[in-house]
Amino acid sequence: MDYQAFFKTSLDSLRDSGDYRVFANLERHNGSFPNATARAEDTKEVTIWCSNDYLGMGQHPDVLAAMHAAIDNSGAGAGGTRNISGTTFYHVQLEHELADLHAKEAALLFTSGYVSNWAALSTLAGRIPDCLVLSDALNHASMIEGIRHSKAERQIWKHNDLADLEAKLTAQPLERPKLIAFESVYSMDGDIAPIAAICDLADKYNAMTYLDEVHAVGLYGPRGGGISEQEGLMQRVTVIEGTLGKAFGVVGGYIAASAELCDFVRSFASGFIFTTALPPAVVAGAAASVRYLKQSQIERQIHKERVAEVRARFDELGIPHTANAGHIIPVIVGDAVKCKYICDILLKDYGIYIQPINYPTVPRGTERLRITPSPVHSAADVDALVTALSDLWTQCELARKPMAAQ
Ligand SMILES: *Cc1c(COP(=O)(O)O)cnc(C)c1O
């Protein structure tokens, strides 16, 4: 086989479909996020409108001070897996901080949110005898991969559809172990799961619940514990999974659950056991971020206001955006090539960086801009965004009729 030719043909067909991913090469400047320098043939100053550093915690003084102090104190790396010399005082402290955040007995750190979902779900579903996983149709790739790796039976229920979930639960013997896996805020549509009703079904049918709060931790609830905290449901959910890389602004993932469950995953999950622990500085920074957002409301408050403002301005100008109760603003373009074109022009002519969201991240025909306002976007940033998008939307509506339907 001509391996190189195979790679090239595959990439060419990806390019033809419009789904080929081009990464923006960005240089963030501490203190001036969401502004950054985009490095291409010509260097350009841009405003980022698609970051998951939702609150700007990636440049928060408390976070940076904790990271500097930890480097000075402990050096660069952890030096081993958690089992073999990689568990530090910082790791233990952060796990306590996270257990407290979610009012759970324990928490367990992973190198990313992806790894936490993959490792926890594959271990739980793989080791609980005859476990049936009931997975929401829009679950994140990391959950899907974890469930697949478990080799447990999996049934997919229609997104946020309680009747479909109940039909699948009813069809099973009450005593069969079941795990309902879902998210609180869905990343690409920004909509929110009916957590209480799902917990009711879990109780009724003797199921465990596994809730990915990656897009909610730090952002919702009086202490940033997520939608389950906001709705007073943390005690009812069996496993809460989160990331330290989005609203908390650093990197890392975790689960929070009972002491026994966390100890079980700690003891059996390959993706936890056989990898070097996060560096102490990263862990210290994440802990500072979690601690800070437990007591500060102002970031969450301004974040909400900024999201409402952008939506109101879009409404004024007739720019279509998908309604949801969360902070993510999806603007559906519905065509991979056009979606990429709009983003290219935004970057080139307006200095606005929004990454096009294409297949397989979202279904074909629902290609979109995913806009994430933050407290660090200024009124001038908002003005520039809505003006640019309004210009472009008009231009593309005239030129490409199918878009007018959106
Ligand atoms: C980003 C994401 C993850 C993975 O978290 P990382 O910390 O980025 O690895 C998991 N679940 C959902 C829903 C996500 O959007």
CSV table of C-alpha atoms and ligand atoms in Angstrom, one decimal:
chain,number,residue,atom,x,y,z
A,1,MET,CA,0.0,0.0,0.0
A,2,ASP,CA,1.1,3.6,-0.7
A,3,TYR,CA,0.5,4.9,2.8
A,4,GLN,CA,1.2,8.6,2.0
A,5,ALA,CA,-1.2,8.5,-1.0
A,6,PHE,CA,-3.8,7.1,1.3
A,7,PHE,CA,-3.4,9.9,3.8
A,8,LYS,CA,-3.4,12.5,1.0
A,9,THR,CA,-6.6,11.2,-0.7
A,10,SER,CA,-8.4,11.0,2.7
A,11,LEU,CA,-7.4,14.6,3.5
A,12,ASP,CA,-8.4,15.8,0.0
A,13,SER,CA,-11.9,14.4,0.4
A,14,LEU,CA,-12.2,15.9,3.8
A,15,ARG,CA,-11.2,19.3,2.2
A,16,ASP,CA,-13.8,18.8,-0.6
A,17,SER,CA,-16.5,18.2,2.0
A,18,GLY,CA,-15.6,21.5,3.8
A,19,ASP,CA,-14.9,19.5,7.0
A,20,TYR,CA,-11.1,19.9,7.0
A,21,ARG,CA,-10.1,21.6,10.2
A,22,VAL,CA,-7.7,24.5,10.1
A,23,PHE,CA,-6.4,25.6,13.5
A,24,ALA,CA,-6.0,29.3,14.3
A,25,ASN,CA,-2.5,29.8,15.7
A,26,LEU,CA,-3.1,32.2,18.6
A,27,GLU,CA,-0.9,34.0,21.0
A,28,ARG,CA,-2.9,35.0,24.1
A,29,HIS,CA,-1.5,37.9,26.1
A,30,ASN,CA,-2.0,37.6,29.8
A,31,GLY,CA,-4.3,40.4,31.0
A,32,SER,CA,-5.7,41.2,27.5
A,33,PHE,CA,-7.8,38.1,26.8
A,34,PRO,CA,-10.2,37.9,24.8
A,35,ASN,CA,-7.8,39.8,22.6
A,36,ALA,CA,-5.0,37.8,21.1
A,37,THR,CA,-2.5,37.8,18.2
A,38,ALA,CA,-3.3,35.4,15.4
A,39,ARG,CA,-0.2,34.2,13.7
A,40,ALA,CA,-0.5,33.3,10.1
A,41,GLU,CA,1.4,34.6,7.0
A,42,ASP,CA,0.5,38.0,8.3
A,43,THR,CA,0.1,38.6,12.0
A,44,LYS,CA,-3.2,40.0,13.1
A,45,GLU,CA,-4.8,41.3,16.3
A,46,VAL,CA,-8.1,39.5,16.9
A,47,THR,CA,-10.9,39.2,19.5
A,48,ILE,CA,-11.7,35.6,20.4
A,49,TRP,CA,-15.4,34.9,20.5
A,50,CYS,CA,-15.3,31.1,20.8
A,51,SER,CA,-13.2,30.3,23.8
A,52,ASN,CA,-14.3,28.0,26.6
A,53,ASP,CA,-12.3,30.1,29.1
A,54,TYR,CA,-15.8,31.4,29.8
A,55,LEU,CA,-15.0,33.7,32.6
A,56,GLY,CA,-11.4,34.7,31.8
A,57,MET,CA,-10.1,32.7,34.7
A,58,GLY,CA,-7.1,31.7,32.6
A,59,GLN,CA,-5.6,35.1,33.4
A,60,HIS,CA,-7.0,35.6,36.9
A,61,PRO,CA,-4.3,37.0,39.3
A,62,ASP,CA,-5.2,34.4,42.0
A,63,VAL,CA,-4.8,31.5,39.6
A,64,LEU,CA,-1.5,32.8,38.2
A,65,ALA,CA,-0.1,33.6,41.6
A,66,ALA,CA,-0.9,30.0,42.8
A,67,MET,CA,0.8,28.6,39.7
A,68,HIS,CA,3.9,30.7,40.1
A,69,ALA,CA,4.1,29.8,43.8
A,70,ALA,CA,3.7,26.1,43.1
A,71,ILE,CA,6.5,26.1,40.4
A,72,ASP,CA,8.8,27.9,42.8
A,73,ASN,CA,7.9,25.5,45.6
A,74,SER,CA,7.7,22.2,43.7
A,75,GLY,CA,9.2,22.6,40.2
A,76,ALA,CA,7.7,21.6,36.9
A,77,GLY,CA,6.3,18.1,36.8
A,78,ALA,CA,4.7,15.7,39.2
A,79,GLY,CA,7.4,13.1,38.4
A,80,GLY,CA,5.2,10.0,38.3
A,81,THR,CA,1.8,8.5,38.1
A,82,ARG,CA,-0.5,9.1,41.1
A,83,ASN,CA,0.5,5.6,42.4
A,84,ILE,CA,4.2,6.0,41.9
A,85,SER,CA,5.3,9.3,43.5
A,86,GLY,CA,3.0,11.6,41.6
A,87,THR,CA,0.5,12.3,44.3
A,88,THR,CA,1.3,15.6,45.9
A,89,PHE,CA,-0.2,17.8,48.6
A,90,TYR,CA,-1.6,19.9,45.7
A,91,HIS,CA,-3.5,17.0,44.2
A,92,VAL,CA,-5.0,15.9,47.5
A,93,GLN,CA,-6.0,19.5,48.3
A,94,LEU,CA,-7.7,20.0,44.9
A,95,GLU,CA,-9.6,16.7,45.3
A,96,HIS,CA,-11.0,18.0,48.6
A,97,GLU,CA,-11.9,21.3,47.1
A,98,LEU,CA,-13.8,19.5,44.3
A,99,ALA,CA,-15.6,17.1,46.6
A,100,ASP,CA,-16.7,20.1,48.6
A,101,LEU,CA,-17.8,22.0,45.5
A,102,HIS,CA,-20.2,19.2,44.6
A,103,ALA,CA,-21.2,18.2,48.2
A,104,LYS,CA,-19.8,14.7,47.6
A,105,GLU,CA,-17.7,12.5,49.8
A,106,ALA,CA,-14.8,12.4,47.4
A,107,ALA,CA,-13.4,13.5,44.0
A,108,LEU,CA,-10.9,12.0,41.7
A,109,LEU,CA,-8.6,14.0,39.4
A,110,PHE,CA,-7.7,13.1,35.8
A,111,THR,CA,-5.5,14.7,33.2
A,112,SER,CA,-8.5,16.1,31.3
A,113,GLY,CA,-12.3,16.1,31.2
A,114,TYR,CA,-12.0,13.8,28.2
A,115,VAL,CA,-10.0,11.3,30.1
A,116,SER,CA,-12.2,11.5,33.2
A,117,ASN,CA,-15.3,10.6,31.1
A,118,TRP,CA,-13.5,7.9,29.1
A,119,ALA,CA,-11.9,6.3,32.2
A,120,ALA,CA,-14.8,6.6,34.6
A,121,LEU,CA,-17.5,5.4,32.2
A,122,SER,CA,-15.4,2.6,30.8
A,123,THR,CA,-14.6,1.4,34.3
A,124,LEU,CA,-18.0,1.7,35.8
A,125,ALA,CA,-20.0,0.3,32.9
A,126,GLY,CA,-17.3,-2.3,32.2
A,127,ARG,CA,-17.1,-3.7,35.7
A,128,ILE,CA,-20.6,-3.5,37.0
A,129,PRO,CA,-22.0,-6.9,36.0
A,130,ASP,CA,-24.5,-6.8,33.1
A,131,CYS,CA,-24.6,-3.0,33.2
A,132,LEU,CA,-26.9,-1.3,30.7
A,133,VAL,CA,-25.8,2.2,29.7
A,134,LEU,CA,-28.5,4.6,28.7
A,135,SER,CA,-26.7,7.4,26.8
A,136,ASP,CA,-28.3,10.7,25.6
A,137,ALA,CA,-28.1,11.0,21.9
A,138,LEU,CA,-26.0,14.2,22.1
A,139,ASN,CA,-23.5,13.0,24.6
A,140,HIS,CA,-19.9,14.2,24.1
A,141,ALA,CA,-17.4,12.1,22.2
A,142,SER,CA,-15.5,11.3,25.4
A,143,MET,CA,-18.5,9.7,27.0
A,144,ILE,CA,-19.3,7.8,23.8
A,145,GLU,CA,-15.8,6.4,23.7
A,146,GLY,CA,-15.8,5.5,27.3
A,147,ILE,CA,-19.1,3.6,27.0
A,148,ARG,CA,-17.8,1.9,23.8
A,149,HIS,CA,-14.6,0.8,25.5
A,150,SER,CA,-16.6,-0.6,28.4
A,151,LYS,CA,-18.2,-3.2,26.0
A,152,ALA,CA,-21.3,-2.9,28.1
A,153,GLU,CA,-24.7,-2.9,26.3
A,154,ARG,CA,-25.6,0.7,25.3
A,155,GLN,CA,-28.9,2.2,24.4
A,156,ILE,CA,-29.2,5.7,23.0
A,157,TRP,CA,-32.2,7.7,24.1
A,158,LYS,CA,-33.5,10.7,22.2
A,159,HIS,CA,-31.8,13.9,23.3
A,160,ASN,CA,-33.4,15.2,26.6
A,161,ASP,CA,-36.5,13.0,25.9
A,162,LEU,CA,-37.8,11.7,29.2
A,163,ALA,CA,-40.5,9.5,27.5
A,164,ASP,CA,-37.9,7.8,25.4
A,165,LEU,CA,-35.7,7.3,28.4
A,166,GLU,CA,-38.5,5.9,30.4
A,167,ALA,CA,-39.6,3.5,27.6
A,168,LYS,CA,-36.1,2.1,27.6
A,169,LEU,CA,-35.9,1.8,31.4
A,170,THR,CA,-39.3,0.1,31.6
A,171,ALA,CA,-38.3,-2.5,29.1
A,172,GLN,CA,-35.5,-3.7,31.5
A,173,PRO,CA,-35.8,-5.9,34.6
A,174,LEU,CA,-35.8,-3.6,37.7
A,175,GLU,CA,-32.9,-5.4,39.2
A,176,ARG,CA,-30.6,-5.0,36.2
A,177,PRO,CA,-27.8,-2.5,36.8
A,178,LYS,CA,-28.3,0.7,34.7
A,179,LEU,CA,-26.3,3.8,34.2
A,180,ILE,CA,-27.9,6.9,32.7
A,181,ALA,CA,-25.2,9.1,31.1
A,182,PHE,CA,-26.0,12.7,30.2
A,183,GLU,CA,-24.8,16.3,30.3
A,184,SER,CA,-26.3,19.3,32.0
A,185,VAL,CA,-25.4,22.1,29.5
A,186,TYR,CA,-24.9,20.6,26.0
A,187,SER,CA,-21.9,22.1,24.4
A,188,MET,CA,-23.1,22.7,20.8
A,189,ASP,CA,-26.8,23.6,21.3
A,190,GLY,CA,-26.4,25.1,24.7
A,191,ASP,CA,-29.6,23.6,26.0
A,192,ILE,CA,-30.0,22.1,29.5
A,193,ALA,CA,-31.1,18.6,30.6
A,194,PRO,CA,-34.1,18.1,32.9
A,195,ILE,CA,-31.9,16.8,35.6
A,196,ALA,CA,-34.6,16.4,38.4
A,197,ALA,CA,-36.9,14.4,36.1
A,198,ILE,CA,-34.0,12.2,35.0
A,199,CYS,CA,-33.1,11.6,38.7
A,200,ASP,CA,-36.8,10.7,39.3
A,201,LEU,CA,-36.6,8.1,36.6
A,202,ALA,CA,-33.3,6.8,37.9
A,203,ASP,CA,-34.9,6.3,41.3
A,204,LYS,CA,-38.0,4.7,39.9
A,205,TYR,CA,-36.0,2.2,37.8
A,206,ASN,CA,-33.1,1.6,40.1
A,207,ALA,CA,-30.4,3.3,37.9
A,208,MET,CA,-27.3,5.3,38.6
A,209,THR,CA,-26.8,8.7,37.1
A,210,TYR,CA,-23.6,10.1,35.5
A,211,LEU,CA,-23.8,13.8,34.8
A,212,ASP,CA,-21.2,15.7,32.7
A,213,GLU,CA,-21.2,19.3,34.0
A,214,VAL,CA,-18.2,20.3,32.0
A,215,HIS,CA,-20.0,23.4,30.5
A,216,ALA,CA,-21.6,24.3,33.8
A,217,VAL,CA,-19.0,24.1,36.5
A,218,GLY,CA,-17.8,27.5,37.7
A,219,LEU,CA,-20.7,29.1,35.8
A,220,TYR,CA,-23.9,28.0,37.5
A,221,GLY,CA,-25.0,27.6,41.1
A,222,PRO,CA,-24.1,29.9,44.0
A,223,ARG,CA,-20.6,28.4,44.3
A,224,GLY,CA,-20.1,27.3,40.7
A,225,GLY,CA,-21.1,23.7,41.4
A,226,GLY,CA,-23.0,23.6,38.1
A,227,ILE,CA,-26.7,23.2,37.1
A,228,SER,CA,-27.1,20.4,39.7
A,229,GLU,CA,-26.1,22.9,42.4
A,230,GLN,CA,-28.3,25.7,41.0
A,231,GLU,CA,-31.3,23.3,41.0
A,232,GLY,CA,-30.4,21.7,44.4
A,233,LEU,CA,-29.8,18.3,42.9
A,234,MET,CA,-26.2,17.5,43.7
A,235,GLN,CA,-27.1,14.9,46.2
A,236,ARG,CA,-29.4,13.1,43.8
A,237,VAL,CA,-26.8,12.6,41.0
A,238,THR,CA,-24.6,9.6,41.5
A,239,VAL,CA,-21.5,10.9,39.6
A,240,ILE,CA,-20.8,14.5,38.7
A,241,GLU,CA,-18.0,14.9,36.1
A,242,GLY,CA,-16.3,18.3,35.4
A,243,THR,CA,-13.4,19.9,33.8
A,244,LEU,CA,-10.8,22.4,35.1
A,245,GLY,CA,-10.1,23.5,31.5
A,246,LYS,CA,-13.1,25.6,30.6
A,247,ALA,CA,-14.7,28.0,33.1
A,248,PHE,CA,-11.9,27.3,35.6
A,249,GLY,CA,-9.4,28.3,33.0
A,250,VAL,CA,-6.6,25.8,33.6
A,251,VAL,CA,-6.7,22.1,32.5
A,252,GLY,CA,-7.7,18.7,34.1
A,253,GLY,CA,-10.8,16.7,34.7
A,254,TYR,CA,-12.5,15.0,37.6
A,255,ILE,CA,-15.4,13.1,38.9
A,256,ALA,CA,-17.1,13.7,42.3
A,257,ALA,CA,-19.1,10.9,43.9
A,258,SER,CA,-19.2,8.7,46.9
A,259,ALA,CA,-16.0,7.7,48.6
A,260,GLU,CA,-16.5,4.1,47.5
A,261,LEU,CA,-17.2,4.9,43.9
A,262,CYS,CA,-14.2,7.2,43.6
A,263,ASP,CA,-12.0,4.6,45.3
A,264,PHE,CA,-13.4,2.0,42.8
A,265,VAL,CA,-12.5,4.1,39.8
A,266,ARG,CA,-9.1,5.0,41.3
A,267,SER,CA,-8.4,1.3,41.8
A,268,PHE,CA,-9.6,0.0,38.4
A,269,ALA,CA,-9.4,2.7,35.8
A,270,SER,CA,-6.5,2.3,33.4
A,271,GLY,CA,-6.8,5.9,32.3
A,272,PHE,CA,-6.3,7.0,35.8
A,273,ILE,CA,-3.6,4.6,36.9
A,274,PHE,CA,-1.2,4.5,34.0
A,275,THR,CA,-0.5,8.1,33.3
A,276,THR,CA,1.7,10.8,34.8
A,277,ALA,CA,-0.2,13.0,37.3
A,278,LEU,CA,-0.9,16.6,36.4
A,279,PRO,CA,1.9,19.0,37.3
A,280,PRO,CA,1.6,20.6,40.8
A,281,ALA,CA,1.4,24.1,39.3
A,282,VAL,CA,-1.5,23.2,37.1
A,283,VAL,CA,-3.3,21.6,40.1
A,284,ALA,CA,-2.5,24.6,42.3
A,285,GLY,CA,-3.9,27.0,39.7
A,286,ALA,CA,-7.1,24.9,39.2
A,287,ALA,CA,-7.6,24.8,43.0
A,288,ALA,CA,-7.2,28.6,43.2
A,289,SER,CA,-9.7,29.0,40.5
A,290,VAL,CA,-12.3,26.7,42.1
A,291,ARG,CA,-11.8,28.3,45.5
A,292,TYR,CA,-12.1,31.8,44.0
A,293,LEU,CA,-15.3,31.0,42.1
A,294,LYS,CA,-16.9,29.4,45.2
A,295,GLN,CA,-17.1,32.9,46.8
A,296,SER,CA,-17.2,35.4,43.9
A,297,GLN,CA,-20.5,36.0,42.1
A,298,ILE,CA,-19.5,39.0,40.0
A,299,GLU,CA,-18.0,36.9,37.1
A,300,ARG,CA,-21.1,34.8,36.8
A,301,GLN,CA,-23.3,37.8,37.0
A,302,ILE,CA,-21.5,39.8,34.3
A,303,HIS,CA,-21.2,36.6,32.2
A,304,LYS,CA,-25.1,36.3,32.2
A,305,GLU,CA,-25.5,40.0,31.4
A,306,ARG,CA,-23.1,39.8,28.5
A,307,VAL,CA,-24.8,36.7,27.0
A,308,ALA,CA,-28.2,38.5,27.3
A,309,GLU,CA,-26.8,41.6,25.7
A,310,VAL,CA,-25.3,39.7,22.7
A,311,ARG,CA,-28.6,37.9,22.1
A,312,ALA,CA,-30.6,41.1,22.4
A,313,ARG,CA,-28.4,42.8,19.8
A,314,PHE,CA,-28.7,39.8,17.5
A,315,ASP,CA,-32.5,40.1,17.8
A,316,GLU,CA,-32.4,43.8,16.9
A,317,LEU,CA,-30.5,43.0,13.8
A,318,GLY,CA,-32.4,39.9,12.9
A,319,ILE,CA,-29.4,37.6,13.2
A,320,PRO,CA,-30.9,34.1,13.9
A,321,HIS,CA,-29.7,32.3,17.0
A,322,THR,CA,-30.9,29.2,18.8
A,323,ALA,CA,-32.7,29.9,22.0
A,324,ASN,CA,-31.6,28.1,25.1
A,325,ALA,CA,-31.4,28.7,28.9
A,326,GLY,CA,-27.6,28.6,29.0
A,327,HIS,CA,-24.7,30.8,28.0
A,328,ILE,CA,-23.8,29.3,24.6
A,329,ILE,CA,-25.1,31.1,21.6
A,330,PRO,CA,-25.4,28.9,18.5
A,331,VAL,CA,-25.9,30.6,15.2
A,332,ILE,CA,-26.8,27.9,12.7
A,333,VAL,CA,-25.4,28.3,9.1
A,334,GLY,CA,-26.4,24.8,7.9
A,335,ASP,CA,-23.6,24.4,5.4
A,336,ALA,CA,-20.0,23.5,6.0
A,337,VAL,CA,-18.5,25.6,3.2
A,338,LYS,CA,-20.5,28.7,4.0
A,339,CYS,CA,-19.8,28.3,7.7
A,340,LYS,CA,-16.1,28.2,7.1
A,341,TYR,CA,-16.4,31.1,4.6
A,342,ILE,CA,-18.1,33.3,7.1
A,343,CYS,CA,-15.5,32.5,9.8
A,344,ASP,CA,-12.6,33.2,7.3
A,345,ILE,CA,-14.0,36.6,6.5
A,346,LEU,CA,-14.7,37.5,10.1
A,347,LEU,CA,-11.1,36.8,10.9
A,348,LYS,CA,-9.6,38.4,7.8
A,349,ASP,CA,-11.7,41.5,7.5
A,350,TYR,CA,-13.0,42.1,11.0
A,351,GLY,CA,-10.4,40.7,13.4
A,352,ILE,CA,-13.0,38.4,14.9
A,353,TYR,CA,-12.1,34.9,15.6
A,354,ILE,CA,-15.0,32.3,15.7
A,355,GLN,CA,-14.1,28.8,14.8
A,356,PRO,CA,-16.6,27.2,12.4
A,357,ILE,CA,-18.3,24.1,14.0
A,358,ASN,CA,-18.7,21.4,11.4
A,359,TYR,CA,-19.3,17.7,11.2
A,360,PRO,CA,-18.6,15.4,13.0
A,361,THR,CA,-18.8,17.7,16.0
A,362,VAL,CA,-22.3,18.6,14.9
A,363,PRO,CA,-24.6,16.8,12.4
A,364,ARG,CA,-24.3,17.7,8.7
A,365,GLY,CA,-26.7,20.5,7.8
A,366,THR,CA,-26.4,22.1,11.2
A,367,GLU,CA,-22.9,23.6,10.8
A,368,ARG,CA,-22.7,26.7,13.0
A,369,LEU,CA,-21.0,29.5,14.7
A,370,ARG,CA,-20.8,28.8,18.4
A,371,ILE,CA,-20.4,32.1,20.2
A,372,THR,CA,-19.4,32.4,23.8
A,373,PRO,CA,-19.6,35.8,25.3
A,374,SER,CA,-17.6,36.4,28.5
A,375,PRO,CA,-17.2,39.0,31.3
A,376,VAL,CA,-13.9,40.1,29.6
A,377,HIS,CA,-15.6,41.1,26.4
A,378,SER,CA,-16.1,44.9,26.3
A,379,ALA,CA,-19.1,46.9,25.0
A,380,ALA,CA,-16.9,47.8,22.0
A,381,ASP,CA,-16.2,44.1,21.4
A,382,VAL,CA,-19.9,43.3,21.4
A,383,ASP,CA,-20.5,46.2,19.0
A,384,ALA,CA,-17.8,45.0,16.6
A,385,LEU,CA,-19.2,41.4,16.7
A,386,VAL,CA,-22.8,42.2,16.0
A,387,THR,CA,-21.9,44.7,13.3
A,388,ALA,CA,-19.6,42.3,11.5
A,389,LEU,CA,-22.1,39.4,11.7
A,390,SER,CA,-24.9,41.6,10.5
A,391,ASP,CA,-22.8,42.7,7.5
A,392,LEU,CA,-21.8,39.2,6.7
A,393,TRP,CA,-25.2,37.7,7.2
A,394,THR,CA,-26.8,40.1,4.8
A,395,GLN,CA,-24.1,39.5,2.3
A,396,CYS,CA,-24.4,35.8,2.5
A,397,GLU,CA,-28.2,35.8,2.6
A,398,LEU,CA,-28.2,37.6,-0.8
A,399,ALA,CA,-25.6,35.4,-2.3
A,400,ARG,CA,-26.7,32.1,-0.8
A,401,LYS,CA,-30.4,31.6,-0.6
A,402,PRO,CA,-30.6,28.4,1.5
A,403,MET,CA,-29.2,30.4,4.4
A,404,ALA,CA,-32.2,32.7,4.4
A,405,ALA,CA,-34.3,29.9,5.6
A,406,GLN,CA,-32.4,29.7,8.9
B,1,LIG,C1,-14.8,19.6,26.4
B,1,LIG,C2,-15.7,18.6,26.9
B,1,LIG,C3,-15.2,17.5,27.6
B,1,LIG,C4,-13.7,17.2,27.8
B,1,LIG,O1,-13.2,18.1,28.7
B,1,LIG,P1,-11.6,18.5,28.6
B,1,LIG,O2,-11.2,18.9,29.9
B,1,LIG,O3,-11.6,19.6,27.5
B,1,LIG,O4,-10.9,17.2,28.1
B,1,LIG,C5,-16.1,16.6,28.2
B,1,LIG,N1,-17.4,16.7,28.0
B,1,LIG,C6,-17.9,17.8,27.3
B,1,LIG,C7,-19.4,17.9,27.2
B,1,LIG,C8,-17.1,18.7,26.7
B,1,LIG,O5,-17.6,19.7,26.0
